[in-house]
Coordinates of C-alpha atoms in Angstrom, one line a residue:
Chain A
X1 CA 0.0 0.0 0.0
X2 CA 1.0 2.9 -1.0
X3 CA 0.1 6.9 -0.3
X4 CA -1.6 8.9 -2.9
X5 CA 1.7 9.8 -5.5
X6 CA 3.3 7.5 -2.9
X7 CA 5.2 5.6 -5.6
X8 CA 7.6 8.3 -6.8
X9 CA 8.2 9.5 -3.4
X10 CA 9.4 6.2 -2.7
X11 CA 11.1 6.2 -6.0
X12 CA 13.1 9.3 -4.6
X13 CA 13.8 8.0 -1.2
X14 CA 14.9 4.4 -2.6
X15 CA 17.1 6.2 -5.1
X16 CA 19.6 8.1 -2.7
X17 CA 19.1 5.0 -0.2
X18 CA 20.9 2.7 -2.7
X19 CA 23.2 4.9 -3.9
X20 CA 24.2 5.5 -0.6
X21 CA 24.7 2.0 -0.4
X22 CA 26.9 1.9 -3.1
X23 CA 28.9 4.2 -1.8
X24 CA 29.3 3.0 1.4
X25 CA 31.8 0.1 0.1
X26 CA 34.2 2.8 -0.9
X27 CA 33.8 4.9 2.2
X28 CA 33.9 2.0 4.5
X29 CA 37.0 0.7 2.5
X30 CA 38.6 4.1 2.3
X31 CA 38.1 4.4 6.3
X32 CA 38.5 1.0 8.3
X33 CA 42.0 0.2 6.3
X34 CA 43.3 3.7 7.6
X35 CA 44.1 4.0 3.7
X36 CA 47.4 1.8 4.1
X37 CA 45.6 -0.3 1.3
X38 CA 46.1 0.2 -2.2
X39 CA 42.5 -1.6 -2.5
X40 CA 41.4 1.5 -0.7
X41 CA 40.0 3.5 -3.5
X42 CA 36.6 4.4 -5.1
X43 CA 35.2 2.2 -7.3
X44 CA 34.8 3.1 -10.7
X45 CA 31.7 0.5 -10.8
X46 CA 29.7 2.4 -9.0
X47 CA 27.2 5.1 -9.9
X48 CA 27.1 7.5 -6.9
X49 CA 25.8 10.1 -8.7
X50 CA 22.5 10.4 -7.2
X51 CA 23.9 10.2 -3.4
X52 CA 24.0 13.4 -2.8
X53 CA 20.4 14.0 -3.7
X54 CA 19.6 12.4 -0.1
X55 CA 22.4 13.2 2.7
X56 CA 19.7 11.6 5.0
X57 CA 20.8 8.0 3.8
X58 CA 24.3 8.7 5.5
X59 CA 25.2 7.8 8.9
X60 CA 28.5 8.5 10.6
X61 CA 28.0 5.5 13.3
X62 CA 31.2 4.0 14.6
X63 CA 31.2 0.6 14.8
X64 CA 33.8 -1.9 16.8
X65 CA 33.8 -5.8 15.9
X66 CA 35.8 -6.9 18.8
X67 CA 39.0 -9.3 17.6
X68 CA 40.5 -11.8 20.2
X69 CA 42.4 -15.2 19.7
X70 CA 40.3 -18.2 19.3
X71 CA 37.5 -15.9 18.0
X72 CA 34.9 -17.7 15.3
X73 CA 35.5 -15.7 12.0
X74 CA 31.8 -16.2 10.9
X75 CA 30.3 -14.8 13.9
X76 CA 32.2 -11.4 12.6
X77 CA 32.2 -11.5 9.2
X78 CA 28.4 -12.0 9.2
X79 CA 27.7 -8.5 10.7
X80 CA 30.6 -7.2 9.4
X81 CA 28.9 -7.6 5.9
X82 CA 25.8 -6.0 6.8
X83 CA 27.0 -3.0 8.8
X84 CA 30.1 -2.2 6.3
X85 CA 26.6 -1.3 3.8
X86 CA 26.2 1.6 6.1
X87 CA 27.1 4.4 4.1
X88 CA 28.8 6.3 6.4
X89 CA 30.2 4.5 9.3
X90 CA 33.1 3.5 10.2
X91 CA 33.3 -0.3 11.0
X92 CA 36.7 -0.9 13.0
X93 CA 38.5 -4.4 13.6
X94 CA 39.5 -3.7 17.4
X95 CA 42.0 -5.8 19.1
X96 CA 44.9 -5.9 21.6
X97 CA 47.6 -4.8 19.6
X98 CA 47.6 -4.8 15.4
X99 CA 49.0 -8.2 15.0
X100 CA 46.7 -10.4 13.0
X101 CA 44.2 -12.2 15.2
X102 CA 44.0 -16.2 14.6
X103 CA 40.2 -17.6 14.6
X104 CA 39.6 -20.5 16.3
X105 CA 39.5 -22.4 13.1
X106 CA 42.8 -20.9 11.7
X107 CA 42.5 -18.2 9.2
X108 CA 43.6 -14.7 10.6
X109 CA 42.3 -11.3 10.4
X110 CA 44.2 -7.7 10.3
X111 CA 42.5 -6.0 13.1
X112 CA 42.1 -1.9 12.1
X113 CA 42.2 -0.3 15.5
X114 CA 43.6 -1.2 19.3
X115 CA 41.7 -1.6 22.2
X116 CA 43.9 1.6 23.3
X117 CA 43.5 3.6 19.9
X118 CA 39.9 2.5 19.7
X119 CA 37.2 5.3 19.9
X120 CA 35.4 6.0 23.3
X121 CA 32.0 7.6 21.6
X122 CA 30.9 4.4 19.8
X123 CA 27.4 3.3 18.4
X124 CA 27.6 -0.4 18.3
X125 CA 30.4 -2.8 19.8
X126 CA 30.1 -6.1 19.2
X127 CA 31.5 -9.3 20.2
X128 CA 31.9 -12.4 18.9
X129 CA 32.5 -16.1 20.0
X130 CA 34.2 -19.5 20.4
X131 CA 35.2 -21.6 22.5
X132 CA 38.2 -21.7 24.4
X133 CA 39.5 -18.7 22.9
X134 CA 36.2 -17.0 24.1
X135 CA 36.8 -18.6 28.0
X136 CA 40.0 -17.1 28.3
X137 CA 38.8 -13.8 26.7
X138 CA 35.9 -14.1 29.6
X139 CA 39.0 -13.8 31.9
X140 CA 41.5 -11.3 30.1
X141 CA 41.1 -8.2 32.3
X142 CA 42.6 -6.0 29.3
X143 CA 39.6 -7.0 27.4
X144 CA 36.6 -6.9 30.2
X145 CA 37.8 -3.5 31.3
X146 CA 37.9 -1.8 27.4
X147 CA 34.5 -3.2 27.4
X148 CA 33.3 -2.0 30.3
X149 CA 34.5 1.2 29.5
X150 CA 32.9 1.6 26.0
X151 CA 29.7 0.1 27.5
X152 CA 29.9 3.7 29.3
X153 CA 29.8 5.7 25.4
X154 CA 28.1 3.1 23.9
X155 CA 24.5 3.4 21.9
X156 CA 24.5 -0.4 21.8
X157 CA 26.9 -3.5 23.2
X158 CA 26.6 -6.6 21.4
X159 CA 27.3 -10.3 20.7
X160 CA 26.7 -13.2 18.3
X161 CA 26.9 -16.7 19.7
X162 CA 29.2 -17.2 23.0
X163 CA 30.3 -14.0 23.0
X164 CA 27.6 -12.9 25.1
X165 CA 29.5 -15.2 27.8
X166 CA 32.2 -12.2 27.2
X167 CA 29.6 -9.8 28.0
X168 CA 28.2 -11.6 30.5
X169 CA 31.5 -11.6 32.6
X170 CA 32.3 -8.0 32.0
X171 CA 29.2 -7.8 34.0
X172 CA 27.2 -6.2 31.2
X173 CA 24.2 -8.0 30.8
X174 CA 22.7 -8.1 34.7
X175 CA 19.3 -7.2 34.6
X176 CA 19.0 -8.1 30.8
X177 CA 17.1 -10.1 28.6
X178 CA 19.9 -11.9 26.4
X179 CA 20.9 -15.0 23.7
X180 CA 23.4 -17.1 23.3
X181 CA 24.1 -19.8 21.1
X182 CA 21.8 -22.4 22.2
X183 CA 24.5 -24.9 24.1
X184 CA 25.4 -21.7 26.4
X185 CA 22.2 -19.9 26.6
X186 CA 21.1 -20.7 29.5
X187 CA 24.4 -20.1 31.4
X188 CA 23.6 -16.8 30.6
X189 CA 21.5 -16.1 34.1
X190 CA 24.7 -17.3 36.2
X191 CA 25.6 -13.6 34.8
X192 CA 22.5 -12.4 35.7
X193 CA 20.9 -12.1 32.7
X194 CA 17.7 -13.6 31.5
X195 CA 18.0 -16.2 28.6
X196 CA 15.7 -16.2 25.8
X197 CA 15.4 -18.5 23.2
X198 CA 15.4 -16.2 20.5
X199 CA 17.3 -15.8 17.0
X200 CA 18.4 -11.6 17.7
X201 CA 17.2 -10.2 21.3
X202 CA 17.1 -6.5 21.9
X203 CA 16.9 -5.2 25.3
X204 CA 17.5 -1.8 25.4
X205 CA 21.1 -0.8 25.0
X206 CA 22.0 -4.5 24.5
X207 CA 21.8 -6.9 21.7
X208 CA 22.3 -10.2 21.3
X209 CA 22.3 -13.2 18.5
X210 CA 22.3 -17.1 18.6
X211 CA 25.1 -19.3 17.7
X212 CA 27.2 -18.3 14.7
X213 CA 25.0 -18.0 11.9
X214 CA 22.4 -15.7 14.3
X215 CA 25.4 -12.8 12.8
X216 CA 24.0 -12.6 9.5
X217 CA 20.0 -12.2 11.3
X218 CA 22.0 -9.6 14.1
X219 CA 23.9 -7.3 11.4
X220 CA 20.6 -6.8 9.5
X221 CA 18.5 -6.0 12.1
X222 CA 20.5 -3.5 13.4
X223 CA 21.0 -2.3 9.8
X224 CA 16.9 -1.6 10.0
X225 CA 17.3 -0.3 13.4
X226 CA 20.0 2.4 12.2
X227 CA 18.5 3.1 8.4
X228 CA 15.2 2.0 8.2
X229 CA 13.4 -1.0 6.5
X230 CA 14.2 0.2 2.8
X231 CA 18.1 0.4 3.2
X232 CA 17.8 -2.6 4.9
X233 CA 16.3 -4.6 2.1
X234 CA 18.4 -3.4 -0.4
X235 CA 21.2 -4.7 2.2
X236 CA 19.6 -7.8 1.8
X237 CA 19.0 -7.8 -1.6
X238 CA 22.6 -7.3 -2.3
X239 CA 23.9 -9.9 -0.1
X240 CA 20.9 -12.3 -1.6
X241 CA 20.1 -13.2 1.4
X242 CA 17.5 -15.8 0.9
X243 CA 18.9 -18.4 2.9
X244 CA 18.3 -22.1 1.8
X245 CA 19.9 -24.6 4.0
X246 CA 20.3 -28.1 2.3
X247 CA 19.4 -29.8 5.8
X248 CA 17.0 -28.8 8.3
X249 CA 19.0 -29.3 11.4
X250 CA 20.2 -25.7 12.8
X251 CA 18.2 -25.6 15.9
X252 CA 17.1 -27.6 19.3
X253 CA 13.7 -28.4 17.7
X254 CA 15.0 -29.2 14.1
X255 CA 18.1 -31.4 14.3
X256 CA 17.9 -35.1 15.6
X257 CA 18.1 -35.8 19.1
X258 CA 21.0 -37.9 19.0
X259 CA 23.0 -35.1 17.5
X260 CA 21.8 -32.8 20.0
X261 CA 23.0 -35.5 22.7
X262 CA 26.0 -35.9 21.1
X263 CA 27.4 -31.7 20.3
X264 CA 25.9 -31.2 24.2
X265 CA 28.5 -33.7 25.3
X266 CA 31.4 -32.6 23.3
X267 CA 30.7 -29.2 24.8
X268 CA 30.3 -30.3 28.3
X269 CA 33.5 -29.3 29.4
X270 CA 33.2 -25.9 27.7
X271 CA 29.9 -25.1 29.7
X272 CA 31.4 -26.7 33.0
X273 CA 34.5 -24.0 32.1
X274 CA 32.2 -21.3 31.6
X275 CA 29.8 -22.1 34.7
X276 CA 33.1 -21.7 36.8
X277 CA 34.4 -18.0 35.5
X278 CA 30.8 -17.1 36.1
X279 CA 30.6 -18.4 39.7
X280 CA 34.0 -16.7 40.2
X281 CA 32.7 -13.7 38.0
X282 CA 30.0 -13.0 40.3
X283 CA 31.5 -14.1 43.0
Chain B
X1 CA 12.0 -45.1 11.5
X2 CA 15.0 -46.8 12.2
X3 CA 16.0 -50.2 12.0
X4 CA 15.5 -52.7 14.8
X5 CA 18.0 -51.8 17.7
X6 CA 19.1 -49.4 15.3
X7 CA 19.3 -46.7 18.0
X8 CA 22.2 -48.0 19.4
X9 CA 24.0 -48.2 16.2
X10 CA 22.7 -44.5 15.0
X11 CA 24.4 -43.1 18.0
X12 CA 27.8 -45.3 17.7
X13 CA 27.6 -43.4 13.9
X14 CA 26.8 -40.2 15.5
X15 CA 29.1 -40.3 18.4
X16 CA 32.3 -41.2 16.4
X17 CA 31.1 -38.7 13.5
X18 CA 30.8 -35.9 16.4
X19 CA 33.5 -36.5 18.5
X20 CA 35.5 -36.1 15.1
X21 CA 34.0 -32.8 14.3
X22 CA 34.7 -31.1 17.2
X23 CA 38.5 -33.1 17.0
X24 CA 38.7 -31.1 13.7
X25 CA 38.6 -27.8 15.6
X26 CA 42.2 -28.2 16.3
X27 CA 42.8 -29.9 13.4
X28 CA 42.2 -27.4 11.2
X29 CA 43.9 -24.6 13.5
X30 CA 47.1 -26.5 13.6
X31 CA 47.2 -27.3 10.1
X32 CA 46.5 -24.3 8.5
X33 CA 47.9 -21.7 10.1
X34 CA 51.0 -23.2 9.7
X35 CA 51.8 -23.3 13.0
X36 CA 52.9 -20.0 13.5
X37 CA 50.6 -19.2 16.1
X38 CA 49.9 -19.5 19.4
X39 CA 45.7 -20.8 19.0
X40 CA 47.2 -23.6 17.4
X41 CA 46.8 -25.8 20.5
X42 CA 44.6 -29.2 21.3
X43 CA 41.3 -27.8 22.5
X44 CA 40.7 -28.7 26.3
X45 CA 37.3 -28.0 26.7
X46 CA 36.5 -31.1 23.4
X47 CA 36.6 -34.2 24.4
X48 CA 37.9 -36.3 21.5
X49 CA 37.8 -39.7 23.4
X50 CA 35.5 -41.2 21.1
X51 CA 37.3 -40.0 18.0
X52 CA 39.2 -43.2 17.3
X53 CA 36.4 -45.4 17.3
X54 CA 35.2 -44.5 14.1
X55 CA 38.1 -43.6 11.5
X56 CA 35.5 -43.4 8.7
X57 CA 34.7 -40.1 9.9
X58 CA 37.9 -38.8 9.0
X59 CA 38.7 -37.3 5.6
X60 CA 41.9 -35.9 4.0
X61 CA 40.6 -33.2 1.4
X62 CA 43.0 -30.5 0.7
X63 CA 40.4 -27.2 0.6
X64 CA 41.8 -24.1 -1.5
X65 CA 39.9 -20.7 -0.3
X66 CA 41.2 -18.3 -3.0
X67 CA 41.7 -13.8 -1.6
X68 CA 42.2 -11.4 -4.0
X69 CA 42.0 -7.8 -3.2
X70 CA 38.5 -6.8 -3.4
X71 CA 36.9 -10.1 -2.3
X72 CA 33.8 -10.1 -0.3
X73 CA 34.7 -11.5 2.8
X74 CA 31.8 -12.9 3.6
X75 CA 31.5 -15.1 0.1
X76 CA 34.4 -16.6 1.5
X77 CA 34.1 -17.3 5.5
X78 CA 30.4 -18.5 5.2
X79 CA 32.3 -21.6 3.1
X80 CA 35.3 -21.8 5.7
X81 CA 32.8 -21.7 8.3
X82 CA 31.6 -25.2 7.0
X83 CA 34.4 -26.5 5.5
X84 CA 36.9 -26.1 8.4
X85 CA 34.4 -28.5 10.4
X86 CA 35.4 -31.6 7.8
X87 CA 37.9 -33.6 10.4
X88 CA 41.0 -34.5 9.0
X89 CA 40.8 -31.8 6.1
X90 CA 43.3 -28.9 5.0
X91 CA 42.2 -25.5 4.7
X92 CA 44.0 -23.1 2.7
X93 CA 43.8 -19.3 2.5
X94 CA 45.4 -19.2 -1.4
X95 CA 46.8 -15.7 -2.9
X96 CA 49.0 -14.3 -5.2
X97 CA 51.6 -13.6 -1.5
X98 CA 51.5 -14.2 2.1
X99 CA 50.4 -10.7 2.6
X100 CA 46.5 -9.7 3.8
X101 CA 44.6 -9.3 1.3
X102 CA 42.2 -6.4 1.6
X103 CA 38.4 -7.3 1.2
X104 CA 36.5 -5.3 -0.9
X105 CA 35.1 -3.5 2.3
X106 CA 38.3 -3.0 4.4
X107 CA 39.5 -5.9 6.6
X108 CA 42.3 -8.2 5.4
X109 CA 42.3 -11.5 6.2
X110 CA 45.9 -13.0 6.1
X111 CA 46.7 -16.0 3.4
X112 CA 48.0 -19.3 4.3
X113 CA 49.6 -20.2 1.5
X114 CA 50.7 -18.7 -1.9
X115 CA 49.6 -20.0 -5.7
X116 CA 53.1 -21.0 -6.1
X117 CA 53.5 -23.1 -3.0
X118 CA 49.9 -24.6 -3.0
X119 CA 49.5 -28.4 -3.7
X120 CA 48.3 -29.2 -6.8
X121 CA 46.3 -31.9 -5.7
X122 CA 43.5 -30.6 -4.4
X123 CA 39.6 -31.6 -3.9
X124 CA 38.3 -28.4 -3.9
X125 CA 39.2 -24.8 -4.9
X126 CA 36.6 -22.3 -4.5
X127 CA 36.5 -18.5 -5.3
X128 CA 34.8 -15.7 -3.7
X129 CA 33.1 -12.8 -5.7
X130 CA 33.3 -9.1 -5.2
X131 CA 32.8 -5.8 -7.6
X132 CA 35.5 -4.1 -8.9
X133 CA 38.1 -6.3 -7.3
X134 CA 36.1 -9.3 -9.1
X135 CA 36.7 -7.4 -12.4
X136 CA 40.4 -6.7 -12.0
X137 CA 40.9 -11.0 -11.1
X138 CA 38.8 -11.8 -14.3
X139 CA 41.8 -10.4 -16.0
X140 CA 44.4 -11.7 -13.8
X141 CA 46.8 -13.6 -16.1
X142 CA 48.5 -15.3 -12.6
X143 CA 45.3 -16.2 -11.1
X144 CA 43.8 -17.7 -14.3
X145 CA 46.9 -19.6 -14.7
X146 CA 46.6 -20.8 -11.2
X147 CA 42.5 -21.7 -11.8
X148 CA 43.4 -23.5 -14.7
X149 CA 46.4 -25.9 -13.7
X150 CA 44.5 -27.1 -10.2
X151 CA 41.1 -27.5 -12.7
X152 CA 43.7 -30.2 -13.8
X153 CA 43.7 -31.6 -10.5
X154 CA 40.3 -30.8 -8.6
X155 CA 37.5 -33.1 -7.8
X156 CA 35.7 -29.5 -7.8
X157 CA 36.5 -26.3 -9.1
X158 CA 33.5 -24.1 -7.1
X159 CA 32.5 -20.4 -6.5
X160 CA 30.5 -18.3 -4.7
X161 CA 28.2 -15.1 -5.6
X162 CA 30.7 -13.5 -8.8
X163 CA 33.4 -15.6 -8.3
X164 CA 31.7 -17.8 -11.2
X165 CA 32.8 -14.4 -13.6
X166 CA 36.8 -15.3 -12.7
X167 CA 35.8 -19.3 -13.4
X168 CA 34.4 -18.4 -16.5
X169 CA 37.1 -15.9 -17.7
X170 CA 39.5 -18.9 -17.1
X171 CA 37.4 -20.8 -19.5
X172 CA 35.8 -23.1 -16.5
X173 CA 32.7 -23.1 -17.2
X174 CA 32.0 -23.8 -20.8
X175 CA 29.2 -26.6 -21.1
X176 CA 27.9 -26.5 -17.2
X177 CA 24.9 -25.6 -15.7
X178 CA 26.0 -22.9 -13.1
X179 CA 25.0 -19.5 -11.1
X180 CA 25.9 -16.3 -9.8
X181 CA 25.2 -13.2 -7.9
X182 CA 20.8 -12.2 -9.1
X183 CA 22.9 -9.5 -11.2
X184 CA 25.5 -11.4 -12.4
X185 CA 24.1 -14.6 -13.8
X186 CA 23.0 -14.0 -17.3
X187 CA 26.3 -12.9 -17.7
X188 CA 27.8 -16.4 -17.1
X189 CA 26.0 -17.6 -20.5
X190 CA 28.5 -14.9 -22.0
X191 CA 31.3 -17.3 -20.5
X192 CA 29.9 -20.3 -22.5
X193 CA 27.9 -21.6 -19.3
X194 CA 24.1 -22.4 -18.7
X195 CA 22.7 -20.1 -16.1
X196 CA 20.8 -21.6 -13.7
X197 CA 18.6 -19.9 -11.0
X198 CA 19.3 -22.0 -7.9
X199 CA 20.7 -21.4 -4.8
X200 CA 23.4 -23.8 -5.2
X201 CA 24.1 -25.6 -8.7
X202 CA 26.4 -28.8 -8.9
X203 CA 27.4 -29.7 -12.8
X204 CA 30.1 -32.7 -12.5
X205 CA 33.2 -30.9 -11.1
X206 CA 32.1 -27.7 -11.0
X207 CA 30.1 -26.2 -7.8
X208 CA 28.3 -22.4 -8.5
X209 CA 26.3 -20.8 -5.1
X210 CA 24.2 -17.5 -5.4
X211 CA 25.0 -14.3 -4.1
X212 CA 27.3 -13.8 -0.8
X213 CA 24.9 -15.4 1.8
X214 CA 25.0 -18.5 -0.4
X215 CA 28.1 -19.4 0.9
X216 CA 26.8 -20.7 3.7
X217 CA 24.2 -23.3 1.7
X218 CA 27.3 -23.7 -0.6
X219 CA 29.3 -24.9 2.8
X220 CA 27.1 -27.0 4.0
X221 CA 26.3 -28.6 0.6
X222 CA 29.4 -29.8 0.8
X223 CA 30.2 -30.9 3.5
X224 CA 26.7 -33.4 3.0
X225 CA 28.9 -34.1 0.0
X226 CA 32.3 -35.0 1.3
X227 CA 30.7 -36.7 4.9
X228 CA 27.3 -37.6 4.3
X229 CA 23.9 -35.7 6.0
X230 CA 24.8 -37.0 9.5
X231 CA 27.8 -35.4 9.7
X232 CA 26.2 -32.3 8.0
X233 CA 23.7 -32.1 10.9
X234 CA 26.2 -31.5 13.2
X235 CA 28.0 -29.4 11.6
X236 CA 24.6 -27.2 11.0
X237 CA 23.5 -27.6 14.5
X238 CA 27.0 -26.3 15.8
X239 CA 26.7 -23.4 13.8
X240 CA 23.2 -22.5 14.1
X241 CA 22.1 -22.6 11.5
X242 CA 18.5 -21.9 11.3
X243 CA 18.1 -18.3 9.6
X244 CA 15.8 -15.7 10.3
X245 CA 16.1 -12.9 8.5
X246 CA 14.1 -9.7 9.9
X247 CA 13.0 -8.9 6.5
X248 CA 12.1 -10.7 3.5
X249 CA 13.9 -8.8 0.5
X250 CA 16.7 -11.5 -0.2
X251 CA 15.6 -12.4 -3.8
X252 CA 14.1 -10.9 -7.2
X253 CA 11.1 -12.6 -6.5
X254 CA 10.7 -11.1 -2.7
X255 CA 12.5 -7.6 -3.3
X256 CA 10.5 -4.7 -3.9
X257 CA 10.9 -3.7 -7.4
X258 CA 12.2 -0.4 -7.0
X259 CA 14.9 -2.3 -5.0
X260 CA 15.6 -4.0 -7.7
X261 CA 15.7 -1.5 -10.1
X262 CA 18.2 0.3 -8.2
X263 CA 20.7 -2.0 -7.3
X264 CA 20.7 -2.9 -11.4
X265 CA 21.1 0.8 -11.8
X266 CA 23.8 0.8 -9.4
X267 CA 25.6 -2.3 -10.3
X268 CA 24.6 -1.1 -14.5
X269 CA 28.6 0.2 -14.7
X270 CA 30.0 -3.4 -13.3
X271 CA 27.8 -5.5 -15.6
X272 CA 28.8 -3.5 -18.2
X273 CA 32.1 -4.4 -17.5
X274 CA 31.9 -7.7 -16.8
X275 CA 30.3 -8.1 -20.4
X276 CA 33.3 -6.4 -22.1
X277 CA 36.1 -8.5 -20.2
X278 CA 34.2 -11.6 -21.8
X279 CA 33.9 -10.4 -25.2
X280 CA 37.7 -10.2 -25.0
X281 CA 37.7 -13.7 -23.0
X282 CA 35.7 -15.7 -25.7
X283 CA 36.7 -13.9 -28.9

């Protein structure tokens, strides 16, 4: 449904939205590499000329994906897609020092920024997880105090998958309602949280996602919350985001209960870990 | 239904298969970063115990990730998310040097090995897509080279979103059904290839997903491929993966269409391109 003449209105709006867009790879390129890439460069691909038609498309968010070792490179690179669409913002890699971080699974990412160098006034910091990497990141001191710290600037702190455990410990989610991924949700209340079985939970000035693949759900979501539903479908249209797993085993109610059995025993002694930092946590 | 007393042997199956999945966790970290760093270590909190009881689980694939500057990195880790799950298998980060390669949005994700130095025999090589940076490796004498000689050796030569433009610039796609990026895909026919609007297309030895998100149905795909839908379970339950997206804009069919009139619009000048690089390609 549209309003009366509603449809070139829309037209209009649409038009700067998604060149905005378009732009946004160039600006967030130009800005998160601190231009020490010679990828760092506008794209000759890409029509901008109608973005400045609607400077209302743009942002100027700051946005901190939070590196550390062991990390699970999906659960960052999920949001990471979706929010580097924001024309505007600046999405920073932030991490102890600017030595490439090692995922849990290998492959290592440049981080853009230190914890020390990283901006105080931030919009959105989020962190991922993993496993043991993320149980000692729930006891690095370094890390729980920068986050604690930016909690104090921030519009929004949040997580995808276990790193809401992170959170948790930095004593950030008391009093809120959270998610985890689903073998560590409900250790989420020894933080003093309040677990809910949901794929994205907002509560206030806290967000969090479900395991891993919750990043892609998280990142969009918040691109709505920050630019409205249009921008956020032509996010989605970009990244064709029409998800179509082969199997239909992703959550507690879907997968077979052996297998259910089986990953909660491989992770008991992750859980067990993480049930002991909390108790010493709160404590 | 199962067979009689089939339970137990369901869960034998089930406990080797996930014992070795989570065993592959520090496989894959100690194999391919080299060992140069620190998160390369046995995982306490997985208990492998069971692993040895049921070798079959086990593979040996030799997985070739290709970076080029410009890549989406999300057409990439959505795959590596998957793939790096697949006990027993090597997972390379393959460039043109060992230095980060900058994603076509900023962060650099840091190779593992080099086209020179990586093996030959290989099960699967897979490119990611990208815009302008996608365009520069469709014209990348070195990388074509490289596609070319492991098509030689690969069980499958595979891509995700326009990583099936550099395939087909290197003449790999000639005579299969295959897919692309929504914008890219009539393009491919250009390249000598069937288009094909699925999410993921499998032609003999060649393996084409859709646009960026893709790469996750492309993952797991495979993985049902290489270790069978038990194993693929797991490895979907473990990550999740059970989207939701907030909004419903992920394909031509569910987009508005001034949405998709836009992004055409937008993308118009890299389509363009695209088209000219295979008229020189094919003439």
């Amino acid at each position: 449904m549209r309003m009366p003449g509603g449809q070139t209105v829309v037209l209009d709006r649409r038009s700067a939205i998604l060149a905005g867009l378009f732009a946004s790879f160039a600006a967030a390129t130009a800005r998160s590499d601190g231009g020490q890439s010679a990828s760092a460069q506008q794209d000759p691909q890409h029509d901008m000329s109608l973005v400045e038609r609607m400077p209302g498309a743009h942002g100027n968010e700051t946005i901190v994906l939070v590196a550390y070792p062991g990390f699970t490179l999906l659960d960052l690179v999920g949001p990471q897609y979706m929010l580097a669409n924001l024309l505007g913002a600046t999405v920073h890699i932030a991490a102890k020092s600017l030595d490439p971080v090692h995922s849990d699974m290998g492959p290592a990412l440049v981080p853009t920024t230190t914890f020390a160098d990283c901006p105080t006034e931030v919009t959105l910091v989020m962190l991922p997880g993993g496993t043991s990497g993320t149980l000692a990141a729930m006891q690095d001191a370094g890390l729980l105090a920068f986050l604690r710290d930016r909690a104090r600037h921030a519009r929004w702190m949040a997580s995808v998958c276990t790193g809401s455990l992170v959170l948790g410990a930095a004593g950030l989610l008391r009093g809120y309602r959270a998610t985890s991924h689903w073998v560590a949700r409900d250790l989420l209340a020894d933080f003093g949280a309040m677990p809910v079985n949901e794929r994205v939970v907002f509560d206030r000035d806290r967000v969090t996602g479900a395991g891993v693949t919750a990043g892609l759900d998280f990142g969009l979501s918040m691109v709505q919350k920050l630019r409205g539903r249009e921008y956020a479908e032509a996010v989605q249209l970009l990244g064709e985001y029409d998800p179509a797993p082969p199997l239909h085993a992703g959550s507690l109610d879907e997968a077979p209960h052996e297998t259910v059995a089986m990953l909660e025993q491989m992770l008991a002694g992750f859980v067990d870990k993480a049930k002991s930092i909390a108790a010493g946590a709160t404590r």
